[in-house]
Amino acid sequence: MKTIKLEIDDSKIDIVLNIIDNLKDDVISKYEIISDKKESKDFIDISEESLYKIWENDEDSDYDKFL
């Protein structure tokens, strides 16, 4: 099996998906759409530390013993 990576403008993604959908059966086993928008990555990077502090703290351990 081989993997092909395509970089496609957002405005053209529908065209490529239509081509993929119209290929013969068993040509493509699976595909996924991955957005490489910088804003999304920046948001995730910024949020990750804050979310960790919210979910992993000493207060949680007090409540955990009641679960």
mmCIF file of N, CA, C and O in Angstrom:
data_model
loop_
_atom_site.group_PDB
_atom_site.id
_atom_site.type_symbol
_atom_site.label_atom_id
_atom_site.label_comp_id
_atom_site.label_asym_id
_atom_site.label_seq_id
_atom_site.Cartn_x
_atom_site.Cartn_y
_atom_site.Cartn_z
ATOM 1 N N MET A 1 0.849 -1.170 0.000
ATOM 2 C CA MET A 1 0.000 0.000 0.000
ATOM 3 C C MET A 1 0.898 1.238 0.000
ATOM 4 O O MET A 1 1.943 1.253 0.630
ATOM 5 N N LYS A 2 0.470 2.267 -0.649
ATOM 6 C CA LYS A 2 1.185 3.536 -0.728
ATOM 7 C C LYS A 2 0.291 4.668 -0.255
ATOM 8 O O LYS A 2 -0.930 4.580 -0.318
ATOM 9 N N THR A 3 0.913 5.732 0.205
ATOM 10 C CA THR A 3 0.184 6.916 0.644
ATOM 11 C C THR A 3 0.580 8.080 -0.235
ATOM 12 O O THR A 3 1.756 8.270 -0.527
ATOM 13 N N ILE A 4 -0.406 8.858 -0.616
ATOM 14 C CA ILE A 4 -0.172 10.051 -1.423
ATOM 15 C C ILE A 4 -0.657 11.250 -0.625
ATOM 16 O O ILE A 4 -1.774 11.246 -0.114
ATOM 17 N N LYS A 5 0.176 12.237 -0.527
ATOM 18 C CA LYS A 5 -0.214 13.459 0.180
ATOM 19 C C LYS A 5 -0.440 14.547 -0.855
ATOM 20 O O LYS A 5 0.417 14.813 -1.685
ATOM 21 N N LEU A 6 -1.618 15.160 -0.796
ATOM 22 C CA LEU A 6 -1.978 16.235 -1.716
ATOM 23 C C LEU A 6 -2.219 17.509 -0.927
ATOM 24 O O LEU A 6 -2.880 17.470 0.112
ATOM 25 N N GLU A 7 -1.734 18.601 -1.411
ATOM 26 C CA GLU A 7 -2.048 19.890 -0.813
ATOM 27 C C GLU A 7 -2.961 20.617 -1.788
ATOM 28 O O GLU A 7 -2.589 20.867 -2.925
ATOM 29 N N ILE A 8 -4.153 20.941 -1.305
ATOM 30 C CA ILE A 8 -5.197 21.466 -2.180
ATOM 31 C C ILE A 8 -5.753 22.745 -1.569
ATOM 32 O O ILE A 8 -6.013 22.805 -0.368
ATOM 33 N N ASP A 9 -5.973 23.732 -2.412
ATOM 34 C CA ASP A 9 -6.620 24.965 -1.945
ATOM 35 C C ASP A 9 -8.015 24.643 -1.446
ATOM 36 O O ASP A 9 -8.701 23.771 -1.984
ATOM 37 N N ASP A 10 -8.440 25.366 -0.421
ATOM 38 C CA ASP A 10 -9.774 25.143 0.138
ATOM 39 C C ASP A 10 -10.863 25.251 -0.921
ATOM 40 O O ASP A 10 -11.849 24.519 -0.895
ATOM 41 N N SER A 11 -10.680 26.142 -1.849
ATOM 42 C CA SER A 11 -11.708 26.352 -2.877
ATOM 43 C C SER A 11 -11.790 25.194 -3.870
ATOM 44 O O SER A 11 -12.773 25.062 -4.590
ATOM 45 N N LYS A 12 -10.783 24.334 -3.904
ATOM 46 C CA LYS A 12 -10.753 23.222 -4.868
ATOM 47 C C LYS A 12 -11.019 21.859 -4.232
ATOM 48 O O LYS A 12 -11.063 20.852 -4.929
ATOM 49 N N ILE A 13 -11.197 21.806 -2.935
ATOM 50 C CA ILE A 13 -11.341 20.522 -2.257
ATOM 51 C C ILE A 13 -12.558 19.737 -2.744
ATOM 52 O O ILE A 13 -12.507 18.513 -2.889
ATOM 53 N N ASP A 14 -13.638 20.412 -3.046
ATOM 54 C CA ASP A 14 -14.839 19.718 -3.539
ATOM 55 C C ASP A 14 -14.583 18.996 -4.858
ATOM 56 O O ASP A 14 -15.089 17.898 -5.080
ATOM 57 N N ILE A 15 -13.791 19.594 -5.709
ATOM 58 C CA ILE A 15 -13.462 18.961 -6.994
ATOM 59 C C ILE A 15 -12.696 17.663 -6.765
ATOM 60 O O ILE A 15 -13.006 16.617 -7.345
ATOM 61 N N VAL A 16 -11.689 17.727 -5.908
ATOM 62 C CA VAL A 16 -10.871 16.547 -5.646
ATOM 63 C C VAL A 16 -11.699 15.455 -4.958
ATOM 64 O O VAL A 16 -11.591 14.282 -5.305
ATOM 65 N N LEU A 17 -12.541 15.835 -4.005
ATOM 66 C CA LEU A 17 -13.387 14.843 -3.344
ATOM 67 C C LEU A 17 -14.348 14.188 -4.319
ATOM 68 O O LEU A 17 -14.624 12.983 -4.220
ATOM 69 N N ASN A 18 -14.848 14.943 -5.245
ATOM 70 C CA ASN A 18 -15.727 14.381 -6.272
ATOM 71 C C ASN A 18 -14.967 13.359 -7.125
ATOM 72 O O ASN A 18 -15.500 12.292 -7.446
ATOM 73 N N ILE A 19 -13.750 13.667 -7.482
ATOM 74 C CA ILE A 19 -12.932 12.723 -8.256
ATOM 75 C C ILE A 19 -12.706 11.441 -7.455
ATOM 76 O O ILE A 19 -12.859 10.337 -7.977
ATOM 77 N N ILE A 20 -12.354 11.581 -6.197
ATOM 78 C CA ILE A 20 -12.115 10.410 -5.353
ATOM 79 C C ILE A 20 -13.378 9.560 -5.241
ATOM 80 O O ILE A 20 -13.328 8.336 -5.342
ATOM 81 N N ASP A 21 -14.506 10.194 -5.029
ATOM 82 C CA ASP A 21 -15.771 9.465 -4.893
ATOM 83 C C ASP A 21 -16.153 8.717 -6.165
ATOM 84 O O ASP A 21 -16.846 7.702 -6.106
ATOM 85 N N ASN A 22 -15.708 9.197 -7.307
ATOM 86 C CA ASN A 22 -16.081 8.578 -8.575
ATOM 87 C C ASN A 22 -15.077 7.548 -9.081
ATOM 88 O O ASN A 22 -15.257 6.997 -10.160
ATOM 89 N N LEU A 23 -14.048 7.278 -8.330
ATOM 90 C CA LEU A 23 -13.102 6.238 -8.727
ATOM 91 C C LEU A 23 -13.747 4.868 -8.582
ATOM 92 O O LEU A 23 -14.705 4.681 -7.844
ATOM 93 N N LYS A 24 -13.190 3.918 -9.276
ATOM 94 C CA LYS A 24 -13.706 2.556 -9.173
ATOM 95 C C LYS A 24 -13.553 2.053 -7.747
ATOM 96 O O LYS A 24 -12.676 2.467 -7.010
ATOM 97 N N ASP A 25 -14.402 1.106 -7.377
ATOM 98 C CA ASP A 25 -14.324 0.500 -6.040
ATOM 99 C C ASP A 25 -12.953 -0.128 -5.824
ATOM 100 O O ASP A 25 -12.312 -0.611 -6.750
ATOM 101 N N ASP A 26 -12.523 -0.117 -4.581
ATOM 102 C CA ASP A 26 -11.267 -0.727 -4.157
ATOM 103 C C ASP A 26 -10.013 -0.036 -4.693
ATOM 104 O O ASP A 26 -8.940 -0.614 -4.668
ATOM 105 N N VAL A 27 -10.128 1.171 -5.192
ATOM 106 C CA VAL A 27 -8.943 1.906 -5.632
ATOM 107 C C VAL A 27 -8.333 2.636 -4.444
ATOM 108 O O VAL A 27 -7.133 2.602 -4.222
ATOM 109 N N ILE A 28 -9.174 3.285 -3.654
ATOM 110 C CA ILE A 28 -8.715 4.004 -2.475
ATOM 111 C C ILE A 28 -9.354 3.347 -1.261
ATOM 112 O O ILE A 28 -10.577 3.242 -1.171
ATOM 113 N N SER A 29 -8.524 2.894 -0.338
ATOM 114 C CA SER A 29 -9.080 2.210 0.830
ATOM 115 C C SER A 29 -9.642 3.187 1.856
ATOM 116 O O SER A 29 -10.617 2.881 2.531
ATOM 117 N N LYS A 30 -9.025 4.350 2.006
ATOM 118 C CA LYS A 30 -9.569 5.374 2.895
ATOM 119 C C LYS A 30 -8.906 6.701 2.584
ATOM 120 O O LYS A 30 -7.838 6.746 1.986
ATOM 121 N N TYR A 31 -9.557 7.772 3.001
ATOM 122 C CA TYR A 31 -8.947 9.090 2.889
ATOM 123 C C TYR A 31 -9.462 9.965 4.009
ATOM 124 O O TYR A 31 -10.494 9.687 4.603
ATOM 125 N N GLU A 32 -8.684 10.978 4.349
ATOM 126 C CA GLU A 32 -9.104 11.923 5.365
ATOM 127 C C GLU A 32 -8.663 13.315 4.948
ATOM 128 O O GLU A 32 -7.700 13.478 4.204
ATOM 129 N N ILE A 33 -9.386 14.278 5.428
ATOM 130 C CA ILE A 33 -9.089 15.676 5.138
ATOM 131 C C ILE A 33 -8.454 16.282 6.379
ATOM 132 O O ILE A 33 -9.042 16.241 7.457
ATOM 133 N N ILE A 34 -7.263 16.810 6.204
ATOM 134 C CA ILE A 34 -6.539 17.411 7.315
ATOM 135 C C ILE A 34 -6.326 18.881 6.994
ATOM 136 O O ILE A 34 -5.734 19.227 5.985
ATOM 137 N N SER A 35 -6.814 19.717 7.870
ATOM 138 C CA SER A 35 -6.674 21.150 7.678
ATOM 139 C C SER A 35 -5.352 21.602 8.297
ATOM 140 O O SER A 35 -5.075 21.320 9.449
ATOM 141 N N ASP A 36 -4.557 22.298 7.529
ATOM 142 C CA ASP A 36 -3.277 22.794 8.011
ATOM 143 C C ASP A 36 -3.323 24.288 8.271
ATOM 144 O O ASP A 36 -2.314 24.969 8.183
ATOM 145 N N LYS A 37 -4.485 24.775 8.603
ATOM 146 C CA LYS A 37 -4.590 26.207 8.845
ATOM 147 C C LYS A 37 -3.776 26.580 10.067
ATOM 148 O O LYS A 37 -3.883 25.973 11.119
ATOM 149 N N LYS A 38 -2.959 27.565 9.921
ATOM 150 C CA LYS A 38 -2.085 28.003 10.991
ATOM 151 C C LYS A 38 -2.884 28.460 12.205
ATOM 152 O O LYS A 38 -2.504 28.188 13.338
ATOM 153 N N GLU A 39 -4.010 29.121 11.980
ATOM 154 C CA GLU A 39 -4.810 29.614 13.097
ATOM 155 C C GLU A 39 -5.279 28.462 13.979
ATOM 156 O O GLU A 39 -5.280 28.568 15.195
ATOM 157 N N SER A 40 -5.686 27.369 13.384
ATOM 158 C CA SER A 40 -6.163 26.221 14.150
ATOM 159 C C SER A 40 -5.036 25.634 14.984
ATOM 160 O O SER A 40 -5.214 25.313 16.158
ATOM 161 N N LYS A 41 -3.882 25.483 14.385
ATOM 162 C CA LYS A 41 -2.742 24.936 15.112
ATOM 163 C C LYS A 41 -2.330 25.856 16.251
ATOM 164 O O LYS A 41 -2.052 25.394 17.356
ATOM 165 N N ASP A 42 -2.297 27.149 15.999
ATOM 166 C CA ASP A 42 -1.939 28.103 17.049
ATOM 167 C C ASP A 42 -2.929 28.035 18.203
ATOM 168 O O ASP A 42 -2.543 28.063 19.370
ATOM 169 N N PHE A 43 -4.198 27.942 17.885
ATOM 170 C CA PHE A 43 -5.226 27.862 18.928
ATOM 171 C C PHE A 43 -5.043 26.605 19.778
ATOM 172 O O PHE A 43 -5.113 26.646 21.009
ATOM 173 N N ILE A 44 -4.795 25.506 19.138
ATOM 174 C CA ILE A 44 -4.591 24.250 19.855
ATOM 175 C C ILE A 44 -3.369 24.344 20.758
ATOM 176 O O ILE A 44 -3.402 23.943 21.917
ATOM 177 N N ASP A 45 -2.281 24.886 20.224
ATOM 178 C CA ASP A 45 -1.059 25.016 21.014
ATOM 179 C C ASP A 45 -1.259 25.912 22.232
ATOM 180 O O ASP A 45 -0.782 25.614 23.324
ATOM 181 N N ILE A 46 -1.968 26.996 22.055
ATOM 182 C CA ILE A 46 -2.207 27.925 23.152
ATOM 183 C C ILE A 46 -3.146 27.305 24.190
ATOM 184 O O ILE A 46 -2.955 27.447 25.393
ATOM 185 N N SER A 47 -4.162 26.616 23.743
ATOM 186 C CA SER A 47 -5.183 26.064 24.630
ATOM 187 C C SER A 47 -4.705 24.849 25.418
ATOM 188 O O SER A 47 -5.187 24.596 26.520
ATOM 189 N N GLU A 48 -3.790 24.117 24.864
ATOM 190 C CA GLU A 48 -3.387 22.851 25.478
ATOM 191 C C GLU A 48 -2.901 23.031 26.918
ATOM 192 O O GLU A 48 -3.328 22.316 27.822
ATOM 193 N N GLU A 49 -2.029 23.965 27.159
ATOM 194 C CA GLU A 49 -1.504 24.174 28.505
ATOM 195 C C GLU A 49 -2.598 24.631 29.470
ATOM 196 O O GLU A 49 -2.679 24.157 30.606
ATOM 197 N N SER A 50 -3.443 25.533 29.024
ATOM 198 C CA SER A 50 -4.533 26.017 29.884
ATOM 199 C C SER A 50 -5.488 24.892 30.262
ATOM 200 O O SER A 50 -5.913 24.784 31.419
ATOM 201 N N LEU A 51 -5.830 24.067 29.303
ATOM 202 C CA LEU A 51 -6.743 22.951 29.589
ATOM 203 C C LEU A 51 -6.102 21.954 30.542
ATOM 204 O O LEU A 51 -6.772 21.405 31.419
ATOM 205 N N TYR A 52 -4.824 21.726 30.381
ATOM 206 C CA TYR A 52 -4.138 20.810 31.285
ATOM 207 C C TYR A 52 -4.215 21.328 32.727
ATOM 208 O O TYR A 52 -4.470 20.569 33.653
ATOM 209 N N LYS A 53 -4.015 22.619 32.907
ATOM 210 C CA LYS A 53 -4.078 23.205 34.250
ATOM 211 C C LYS A 53 -5.477 23.092 34.846
ATOM 212 O O LYS A 53 -5.634 22.907 36.049
ATOM 213 N N ILE A 54 -6.480 23.204 34.017
ATOM 214 C CA ILE A 54 -7.860 23.097 34.503
ATOM 215 C C ILE A 54 -8.174 21.670 34.930
ATOM 216 O O ILE A 54 -8.758 21.425 35.974
ATOM 217 N N TRP A 55 -7.789 20.702 34.117
ATOM 218 C CA TRP A 55 -8.193 19.319 34.361
ATOM 219 C C TRP A 55 -7.260 18.563 35.292
ATOM 220 O O TRP A 55 -7.657 17.584 35.900
ATOM 221 N N GLU A 56 -6.025 18.965 35.383
ATOM 222 C CA GLU A 56 -5.058 18.266 36.224
ATOM 223 C C GLU A 56 -4.617 19.188 37.356
ATOM 224 O O GLU A 56 -3.662 19.933 37.238
ATOM 225 N N ASN A 57 -5.331 19.134 38.450
ATOM 226 C CA ASN A 57 -4.958 19.971 39.586
ATOM 227 C C ASN A 57 -5.261 19.227 40.885
ATOM 228 O O ASN A 57 -5.862 18.156 40.890
ATOM 229 N N ASP A 58 -4.828 19.789 41.998
ATOM 230 C CA ASP A 58 -5.001 19.132 43.300
ATOM 231 C C ASP A 58 -6.467 18.983 43.685
ATOM 232 O O ASP A 58 -6.850 18.028 44.363
ATOM 233 N N GLU A 59 -7.285 19.897 43.267
ATOM 234 C CA GLU A 59 -8.710 19.821 43.584
ATOM 235 C C GLU A 59 -9.322 18.540 43.015
ATOM 236 O O GLU A 59 -10.160 17.901 43.657
ATOM 237 N N ASP A 60 -8.885 18.161 41.826
ATOM 238 C CA ASP A 60 -9.407 16.928 41.220
ATOM 239 C C ASP A 60 -9.141 15.711 42.086
ATOM 240 O O ASP A 60 -9.980 14.825 42.197
ATOM 241 N N SER A 61 -7.973 15.642 42.688
ATOM 242 C CA SER A 61 -7.648 14.466 43.487
ATOM 243 C C SER A 61 -8.571 14.343 44.698
ATOM 244 O O SER A 61 -8.870 13.242 45.147
ATOM 245 N N ASP A 62 -9.021 15.470 45.235
ATOM 246 C CA ASP A 62 -9.979 15.429 46.345
ATOM 247 C C ASP A 62 -11.306 14.809 45.907
ATOM 248 O O ASP A 62 -11.918 14.037 46.642
ATOM 249 N N TYR A 63 -11.748 15.153 44.719
ATOM 250 C CA TYR A 63 -13.018 14.610 44.213
ATOM 251 C C TYR A 63 -12.859 13.161 43.726
ATOM 252 O O TYR A 63 -13.808 12.387 43.783
ATOM 253 N N ASP A 64 -11.691 12.822 43.241
ATOM 254 C CA ASP A 64 -11.480 11.479 42.714
ATOM 255 C C ASP A 64 -11.753 10.397 43.747
ATOM 256 O O ASP A 64 -12.206 9.301 43.414
ATOM 257 N N LYS A 65 -11.461 10.658 44.989
ATOM 258 C CA LYS A 65 -11.652 9.609 45.994
ATOM 259 C C LYS A 65 -13.130 9.272 46.221
ATOM 260 O O LYS A 65 -13.464 8.252 46.788
ATOM 261 N N PHE A 66 -14.044 10.138 45.762
ATOM 262 C CA PHE A 66 -15.476 9.864 45.889
ATOM 263 C C PHE A 66 -16.051 9.148 44.674
ATOM 264 O O PHE A 66 -17.220 8.779 44.680
ATOM 265 N N LEU A 67 -15.256 8.951 43.686
ATOM 266 C CA LEU A 67 -15.746 8.277 42.466
ATOM 267 C C LEU A 67 -15.695 6.789 42.605
ATOM 268 O O LEU A 67 -14.971 6.184 43.263
#
